[in-house]
């Protein structure tokens, strides 16, 4: 009988549909649970269960979410549970307490370890305690970058669960290239967005302070003073980001050289008209998917020197890395690449090779499928609880 995997995430769980489909193609029976709408899963053949939690709060709502997950698992009866994102990574082990093996993927350290706000600093000991407790009922922990793996080991957050590094949730190279081929022409996109013949610096991100948008706006002003024909294209949601959102009035203060489009689904096409991709995040990412997309499109990248970003971008080889929260350094690196288009193009071509070799969806799916099979084999032979507390490393 096929291994039944239940994959649990948050509101953007639909972004993992290609990953889940790749696991299906490897013979797994896959279902999913998330807080986003079910519509994206409707045509996939992947059963989807919706549950609720508050991204920005703690308390009773979190207890309710754990209750929902416990009931869902009792009904669905999966063999293995895979979790992504901070709260699901905590909710599933704490709710199930060993009844089903849980694999948690640490796709970044989240707001708590990205922000310098007092409430974030105050919550860090709580986060550490909860992760340490969740580890007691976790079969394996997957990290997307080396920095996060080192952090968990240093703070003893793994318990005796096995651990492995698997970079990203993978990118479907074929699907990305197909999307590029069927999109609007560069001329049509430029006309739609009023870009004319401007040089384009593209950013795809939630429009929040933690994603470095205020730093980007300051850098955009500095770049515009030197190269007035540059346009900064900001693509991503703002209204849905609650207290973390950058104010609309702040963005509008940088018109006309900053254009915010809101969320869009034609990212491959937008990358096709970009001269450079800027990603000034202050957030502790896992492996930012947008960097993989930019790399696959051959667009040179300027990103923050942050965990996850520096797993994709190698300084002065396929892009530039700058300190977070430093608009002058960001502006200088953007200008450096815009002023040397031949070097920038070479960097972009190198990124294509990096993404194809290290982050292709098939490579990632093979490694996850192998991990699940190993866990289930151990579960049958000795009970998953003992397997989860084995000190051996998953290779």
Short mmCIF file of C-alpha atoms in Angstrom, two decimals:
data_model
loop_
_atom_site.label_atom_id
_atom_site.label_comp_id
_atom_site.label_asym_id
_atom_site.label_seq_id
_atom_site.Cartn_x
_atom_site.Cartn_y
_atom_site.Cartn_z
CA UNK A 1 0.00 0.00 0.00
CA UNK A 2 1.28 3.48 -0.88
CA UNK A 3 2.69 5.63 1.90
CA UNK A 4 0.11 8.28 2.87
CA UNK A 5 1.66 11.70 3.50
CA UNK A 6 -0.30 14.60 5.00
CA UNK A 7 1.48 17.91 4.35
CA UNK A 8 0.51 20.70 6.76
CA UNK A 9 1.24 24.40 6.16
CA UNK A 10 -0.19 27.90 6.32
CA UNK A 11 -1.95 30.33 4.02
CA UNK A 12 0.47 30.03 1.08
CA UNK A 13 0.42 26.22 1.05
CA UNK A 14 -0.67 26.25 -2.60
CA UNK A 15 2.89 27.24 -3.52
CA UNK A 16 3.89 23.68 -2.57
CA UNK A 17 1.52 22.01 -5.02
CA UNK A 18 4.38 21.23 -7.47
CA UNK A 19 6.34 19.63 -4.61
CA UNK A 20 3.33 17.55 -3.55
CA UNK A 21 2.61 16.54 -7.15
CA UNK A 22 6.23 15.40 -7.53
CA UNK A 23 5.80 13.19 -4.46
CA UNK A 24 2.60 11.77 -5.97
CA UNK A 25 4.56 10.92 -9.11
CA UNK A 26 6.94 8.93 -6.92
CA UNK A 27 4.11 6.69 -5.72
CA UNK A 28 3.10 8.45 -2.51
CA UNK A 29 -0.51 9.07 -1.58
CA UNK A 30 -0.59 12.79 -0.74
CA UNK A 31 -3.09 15.05 1.02
CA UNK A 32 -2.67 18.60 2.33
CA UNK A 33 -3.91 20.89 5.08
CA UNK A 34 -3.52 24.66 5.18
CA UNK A 35 -5.24 27.91 6.10
CA UNK A 36 -5.54 29.24 2.54
CA UNK A 37 -8.46 28.77 0.17
CA UNK A 38 -9.05 25.31 -1.30
CA UNK A 39 -9.52 26.58 -4.87
CA UNK A 40 -5.86 26.15 -5.88
CA UNK A 41 -6.00 22.44 -5.00
CA UNK A 42 -9.31 21.75 -6.76
CA UNK A 43 -7.77 20.62 -10.07
CA UNK A 44 -4.75 18.83 -8.64
CA UNK A 45 -6.28 15.61 -7.36
CA UNK A 46 -4.68 16.32 -3.98
CA UNK A 47 -7.28 16.22 -1.16
CA UNK A 48 -7.15 19.50 0.76
CA UNK A 49 -8.36 20.22 4.29
CA UNK A 50 -8.71 23.78 5.55
CA UNK A 51 -8.02 24.71 9.16
CA UNK A 52 -7.46 28.08 10.86
CA UNK A 53 -4.89 29.86 13.00
CA UNK A 54 -3.92 33.48 13.60
CA UNK A 55 -0.58 34.32 11.95
CA UNK A 56 -0.05 37.34 14.18
CA UNK A 57 -1.34 36.19 17.58
CA UNK A 58 -0.93 33.59 20.30
CA UNK A 59 -3.33 32.05 22.78
CA UNK A 60 -6.71 30.37 22.50
CA UNK A 61 -6.72 30.39 18.68
CA UNK A 62 -3.54 28.31 18.67
CA UNK A 63 -5.10 25.74 21.01
CA UNK A 64 -8.09 25.56 18.69
CA UNK A 65 -5.81 25.03 15.68
CA UNK A 66 -4.07 22.13 17.42
CA UNK A 67 -7.45 20.60 18.16
CA UNK A 68 -8.42 20.90 14.49
CA UNK A 69 -5.20 19.18 13.41
CA UNK A 70 -5.64 16.35 15.91
CA UNK A 71 -9.17 15.68 14.62
CA UNK A 72 -8.03 15.89 11.00
CA UNK A 73 -5.22 13.39 11.52
CA UNK A 74 -7.54 11.00 13.33
CA UNK A 75 -9.87 11.12 10.33
CA UNK A 76 -7.28 11.06 7.52
CA UNK A 77 -5.00 8.43 9.15
CA UNK A 78 -1.72 9.40 7.39
CA UNK A 79 1.46 7.35 7.75
CA UNK A 80 3.70 10.43 7.96
CA UNK A 81 3.01 14.13 8.51
CA UNK A 82 5.16 16.78 6.85
CA UNK A 83 4.95 20.33 8.22
CA UNK A 84 6.15 23.69 6.91
CA UNK A 85 6.16 27.15 8.55
CA UNK A 86 6.66 28.18 12.17
CA UNK A 87 3.26 27.52 13.72
CA UNK A 88 2.44 24.27 11.88
CA UNK A 89 5.92 23.01 12.83
CA UNK A 90 4.93 23.47 16.48
CA UNK A 91 1.23 22.62 16.28
CA UNK A 92 1.52 19.16 14.72
CA UNK A 93 4.03 17.59 17.16
CA UNK A 94 2.37 19.19 20.19
CA UNK A 95 -1.13 18.18 19.07
CA UNK A 96 -0.30 14.59 18.09
CA UNK A 97 2.32 13.75 20.74
CA UNK A 98 3.77 10.74 19.00
CA UNK A 99 0.68 9.15 17.45
CA UNK A 100 2.08 9.73 13.92
CA UNK A 101 5.68 10.46 12.87
CA UNK A 102 6.13 14.16 12.08
CA UNK A 103 8.77 15.61 9.76
CA UNK A 104 9.12 19.36 10.26
CA UNK A 105 10.87 21.54 7.70
CA UNK A 106 12.45 24.69 9.12
CA UNK A 107 11.94 27.01 6.17
CA UNK A 108 13.45 30.02 7.92
CA UNK A 109 13.43 31.32 11.48
CA UNK A 110 10.50 33.69 11.06
CA UNK A 111 9.64 37.06 12.56
CA UNK A 112 10.81 36.19 16.07
CA UNK A 113 14.45 35.87 15.00
CA UNK A 114 14.29 38.47 12.23
CA UNK A 115 12.88 41.46 14.07
CA UNK A 116 14.65 43.60 16.66
CA UNK A 117 11.33 44.75 18.15
CA UNK A 118 11.04 44.29 21.91
CA UNK A 119 8.12 41.89 21.60
CA UNK A 120 10.10 39.70 19.20
CA UNK A 121 13.09 39.68 21.55
CA UNK A 122 10.80 38.88 24.47
CA UNK A 123 9.23 35.95 22.62
CA UNK A 124 12.53 34.27 21.71
CA UNK A 125 12.87 32.28 24.96
CA UNK A 126 9.28 31.10 24.50
CA UNK A 127 10.01 30.03 20.92
CA UNK A 128 13.10 28.10 22.01
CA UNK A 129 11.17 26.35 24.77
CA UNK A 130 8.34 25.40 22.41
CA UNK A 131 10.72 24.10 19.72
CA UNK A 132 12.57 22.08 22.34
CA UNK A 133 9.27 20.58 23.52
CA UNK A 134 8.04 19.91 19.97
CA UNK A 135 11.28 18.05 19.26
CA UNK A 136 10.20 15.39 21.76
CA UNK A 137 7.50 14.27 19.30
CA UNK A 138 9.33 14.98 16.02
CA UNK A 139 10.70 12.11 13.97
CA UNK A 140 12.97 14.20 11.73
CA UNK A 141 13.84 17.84 11.13
CA UNK A 142 14.68 19.14 7.66
CA UNK A 143 16.62 22.38 7.28
CA UNK A 144 16.82 24.43 4.11
CA UNK A 145 20.11 26.14 4.94
CA UNK A 146 23.22 25.52 7.01
CA UNK A 147 22.75 28.50 9.33
CA UNK A 148 19.41 27.25 10.66
CA UNK A 149 20.78 23.74 11.16
CA UNK A 150 23.68 25.15 13.16
CA UNK A 151 21.30 27.30 15.22
CA UNK A 152 19.12 24.32 16.21
CA UNK A 153 22.15 22.23 17.12
CA UNK A 154 23.73 25.06 19.11
CA UNK A 155 20.54 25.66 21.11
CA UNK A 156 19.75 21.94 21.47
CA UNK A 157 16.39 22.14 19.71
CA UNK A 158 16.57 18.76 17.97
CA UNK A 159 16.11 16.44 20.90
CA UNK A 160 17.16 13.05 19.55
CA UNK A 161 15.33 13.41 16.24
CA UNK A 162 17.29 12.89 13.04
CA UNK A 163 18.14 15.90 10.87
CA UNK A 164 19.09 16.63 7.28
CA UNK A 165 19.62 19.66 5.03
CA UNK A 166 17.52 19.75 1.85
CA UNK A 167 17.76 23.09 0.04
CA UNK A 168 14.28 24.55 -0.61
CA UNK A 169 11.03 22.85 -1.61
CA UNK A 170 12.39 22.68 -5.16
CA UNK A 171 11.56 24.56 -8.33
CA UNK A 172 9.88 22.90 -11.31
CA UNK A 173 12.29 23.91 -14.07
CA UNK A 174 10.09 22.63 -16.90
CA UNK A 175 6.96 24.39 -15.62
CA UNK A 176 8.85 27.65 -15.13
CA UNK A 177 10.23 27.57 -18.66
CA UNK A 178 6.78 26.73 -20.05
CA UNK A 179 5.29 29.69 -18.16
CA UNK A 180 7.95 31.96 -19.65
CA UNK A 181 7.07 30.79 -23.15
CA UNK A 182 3.34 31.45 -22.92
CA UNK A 183 3.38 34.88 -21.24
CA UNK A 184 2.84 38.32 -22.71
CA UNK A 185 5.66 39.79 -24.75
CA UNK A 186 8.14 42.15 -23.06
CA UNK A 187 6.75 45.03 -25.11
CA UNK A 188 3.19 44.29 -23.95
CA UNK A 189 4.26 44.10 -20.31
CA UNK A 190 6.21 47.33 -20.51
CA UNK A 191 3.23 49.07 -22.08
CA UNK A 192 0.83 47.69 -19.45
CA UNK A 193 3.00 48.92 -16.59
CA UNK A 194 4.00 52.22 -18.18
CA UNK A 195 7.70 51.35 -18.15
CA UNK A 196 8.73 52.59 -21.58
CA UNK A 197 12.42 51.90 -22.15
CA UNK A 198 13.37 52.16 -18.46
CA UNK A 199 15.90 49.92 -16.76
CA UNK A 200 13.99 47.68 -14.37
CA UNK A 201 14.94 46.55 -10.87
CA UNK A 202 12.38 43.92 -9.84
CA UNK A 203 11.46 42.86 -6.31
CA UNK A 204 8.92 40.10 -5.59
CA UNK A 205 8.03 40.00 -1.91
CA UNK A 206 5.47 40.71 0.74
CA UNK A 207 5.62 44.48 1.18
CA UNK A 208 6.71 44.51 4.81
CA UNK A 209 9.45 46.09 6.86
CA UNK A 210 10.91 42.65 7.62
CA UNK A 211 11.30 42.01 3.90
CA UNK A 212 13.44 45.13 3.63
CA UNK A 213 11.01 47.24 1.63
CA UNK A 214 11.76 50.46 3.54
CA UNK A 215 15.46 49.88 2.91
CA UNK A 216 14.71 49.30 -0.77
CA UNK A 217 12.73 52.54 -1.03
CA UNK A 218 15.64 54.51 0.42
CA UNK A 219 18.05 52.78 -1.96
CA UNK A 220 15.72 53.44 -4.90
CA UNK A 221 15.92 57.16 -4.25
CA UNK A 222 19.73 57.03 -4.26
CA UNK A 223 19.83 54.98 -7.47
CA UNK A 224 17.32 57.28 -9.17
CA UNK A 225 19.51 60.30 -8.46
CA UNK A 226 22.32 58.68 -10.48
CA UNK A 227 20.27 56.81 -13.11
CA UNK A 228 16.93 58.62 -13.49
CA UNK A 229 15.69 56.12 -16.09
CA UNK A 230 15.58 53.26 -13.56
CA UNK A 231 12.20 51.99 -12.36
CA UNK A 232 11.78 49.82 -9.27
CA UNK A 233 8.94 47.34 -9.71
CA UNK A 234 7.54 46.01 -6.41
CA UNK A 235 5.37 42.92 -6.84
CA UNK A 236 3.58 41.36 -3.88
CA UNK A 237 0.79 41.76 -1.33
CA UNK A 238 0.61 44.62 1.15
CA UNK A 239 -2.93 44.88 2.54
CA UNK A 240 -2.88 41.29 3.86
CA UNK A 241 0.26 41.84 5.95
CA UNK A 242 -1.41 43.43 8.96
CA UNK A 243 0.84 45.36 11.34
CA UNK A 244 3.97 44.45 9.37
CA UNK A 245 2.89 46.13 6.12
CA UNK A 246 4.76 49.15 4.75
CA UNK A 247 2.42 52.14 4.49
CA UNK A 248 0.95 52.88 1.07
CA UNK A 249 1.75 56.56 1.51
CA UNK A 250 5.45 55.74 1.96
CA UNK A 251 5.49 53.80 -1.31
CA UNK A 252 3.63 56.55 -3.15
CA UNK A 253 6.15 59.13 -1.90
CA UNK A 254 8.70 57.47 -4.20
CA UNK A 255 6.63 57.70 -7.38
CA UNK A 256 7.21 57.69 -10.30
CA UNK A 257 10.43 55.68 -10.01
CA UNK A 258 8.83 53.09 -7.68
CA UNK A 259 5.80 51.18 -8.98
CA UNK A 260 3.88 48.77 -6.72
CA UNK A 261 1.69 46.36 -8.68
CA UNK A 262 0.21 44.25 -5.87
CA UNK A 263 0.34 40.46 -6.10
CA UNK A 264 0.65 39.01 -9.61
CA UNK A 265 0.79 35.51 -11.05
CA UNK A 266 3.03 36.29 -14.06
CA UNK A 267 6.38 36.35 -12.26
CA UNK A 268 8.24 34.46 -15.05
CA UNK A 269 7.15 37.15 -17.52
CA UNK A 270 8.15 39.98 -15.20
CA UNK A 271 11.57 38.41 -14.71
CA UNK A 272 11.87 38.43 -18.49
CA UNK A 273 11.87 42.25 -18.54
CA UNK A 274 14.02 42.75 -15.44
CA UNK A 275 17.60 43.99 -15.64
CA UNK A 276 18.25 43.11 -12.01
CA UNK A 277 16.50 41.39 -9.10
CA UNK A 278 16.75 43.03 -5.66
CA UNK A 279 15.91 41.12 -2.49
CA UNK A 280 16.85 43.21 0.57
CA UNK A 281 15.18 40.99 3.16
CA UNK A 282 15.80 41.36 6.89
CA UNK A 283 13.86 38.14 7.42
CA UNK A 284 15.56 34.85 8.22
CA UNK A 285 14.54 32.90 5.14
CA UNK A 286 14.83 29.20 4.45
CA UNK A 287 15.67 29.31 0.75
CA UNK A 288 13.69 32.17 -0.84
CA UNK A 289 11.81 30.75 -3.81
CA UNK A 290 11.92 34.07 -5.63
CA UNK A 291 15.72 33.88 -5.70
CA UNK A 292 15.46 30.49 -7.41
CA UNK A 293 13.04 31.93 -9.96
CA UNK A 294 15.27 34.93 -10.60
CA UNK A 295 18.28 32.66 -10.91
CA UNK A 296 16.52 30.31 -13.32
CA UNK A 297 15.52 33.33 -15.43
CA UNK A 298 19.17 34.40 -15.60
CA UNK A 299 18.57 37.72 -13.85
CA UNK A 300 21.52 39.01 -11.78
CA UNK A 301 20.68 39.26 -8.08
CA UNK A 302 21.45 41.70 -5.28
CA UNK A 303 20.32 40.20 -1.96
CA UNK A 304 20.85 40.62 1.76
CA UNK A 305 23.65 38.68 3.38
CA UNK A 306 21.18 36.57 5.34
CA UNK A 307 20.71 32.83 5.93
CA UNK A 308 19.14 31.27 2.85
CA UNK A 309 20.10 34.12 0.54
CA UNK A 310 23.78 33.29 0.80
CA UNK A 311 22.99 29.65 -0.01
CA UNK A 312 21.86 30.79 -3.47
CA UNK A 313 23.96 33.90 -4.18
CA UNK A 314 27.75 33.67 -4.16
CA UNK A 315 29.33 37.11 -3.74
CA UNK A 316 30.63 38.56 -7.02
CA UNK A 317 30.10 35.23 -8.80
CA UNK A 318 26.38 35.07 -9.54
CA UNK A 319 25.29 38.22 -7.72
CA UNK A 320 26.00 40.61 -4.87
CA UNK A 321 25.35 40.29 -1.14
CA UNK A 322 24.87 43.35 1.06
CA UNK A 323 24.28 43.93 4.75
CA UNK A 324 20.57 44.12 5.67
CA UNK A 325 19.16 47.53 6.60
CA UNK A 326 21.89 49.35 4.64
CA UNK A 327 20.29 51.37 1.82
CA UNK A 328 23.59 52.90 0.71
CA UNK A 329 25.26 49.51 0.29
CA UNK A 330 22.18 48.22 -1.53
CA UNK A 331 22.14 51.22 -3.88
CA UNK A 332 25.87 50.89 -4.55
CA UNK A 333 25.55 47.21 -5.53
CA UNK A 334 22.54 47.90 -7.75
CA UNK A 335 24.40 50.70 -9.52
CA UNK A 336 27.51 48.53 -9.85
CA UNK A 337 25.62 45.87 -11.82
CA UNK A 338 23.50 48.28 -13.85
CA UNK A 339 26.66 50.07 -14.96
CA UNK A 340 28.36 46.84 -16.07
CA UNK A 341 25.75 44.94 -18.05
CA UNK A 342 28.22 42.39 -19.45
CA UNK A 343 29.34 41.31 -15.97
CA UNK A 344 25.73 41.28 -14.78
CA UNK A 345 24.72 39.02 -17.68
CA UNK A 346 27.53 36.58 -16.86
CA UNK A 347 26.36 36.44 -13.25
CA UNK A 348 22.82 35.70 -14.39
CA UNK A 349 23.97 32.82 -16.59
CA UNK A 350 25.86 31.29 -13.67
CA UNK A 351 22.71 31.39 -11.55
CA UNK A 352 20.87 29.27 -14.12
CA UNK A 353 23.40 26.48 -13.60
CA UNK A 354 23.25 26.79 -9.80
CA UNK A 355 19.46 26.44 -9.68
CA UNK A 356 19.32 23.55 -12.15
CA UNK A 357 21.99 21.58 -10.31
CA UNK A 358 21.09 22.22 -6.66
CA UNK A 359 17.43 23.20 -6.42
CA UNK A 360 15.58 21.33 -9.18
CA UNK A 361 12.26 19.94 -7.94
CA UNK A 362 13.14 16.38 -8.94
CA UNK A 363 16.31 16.44 -6.84
CA UNK A 364 14.41 17.77 -3.81
CA UNK A 365 11.44 15.40 -4.17
CA UNK A 366 13.73 12.37 -4.42
CA UNK A 367 15.42 13.30 -1.13
CA UNK A 368 12.13 13.84 0.72
CA UNK A 369 10.63 10.60 -0.63
CA UNK A 370 13.71 8.70 0.54
CA UNK A 371 13.43 10.28 4.00
CA UNK A 372 9.75 9.31 4.36
CA UNK A 373 10.45 5.75 3.25
CA UNK A 374 13.27 5.41 5.78
CA UNK A 375 11.08 6.74 8.58
CA UNK A 376 8.20 4.42 7.75
CA UNK A 377 10.53 1.44 7.52
CA UNK A 378 11.88 2.21 10.98
CA UNK A 379 8.36 2.77 12.26
CA UNK A 380 7.26 -0.70 11.15
CA UNK A 381 10.35 -2.42 12.54
CA UNK A 382 10.64 -0.75 15.93
CA UNK A 383 7.80 1.72 16.43
CA UNK A 384 8.15 5.29 15.25
CA UNK A 385 8.68 6.72 18.72
CA UNK A 386 11.93 4.80 19.06
CA UNK A 387 12.92 5.72 15.52
CA UNK A 388 12.28 9.38 16.16
CA UNK A 389 14.59 9.26 19.15
CA UNK A 390 17.40 7.49 17.35
CA UNK A 391 20.55 9.57 17.24
CA UNK A 392 21.54 8.39 13.76
CA UNK A 393 21.71 11.02 10.99
CA UNK A 394 19.55 10.76 7.87
CA UNK A 395 21.91 10.95 4.90
#
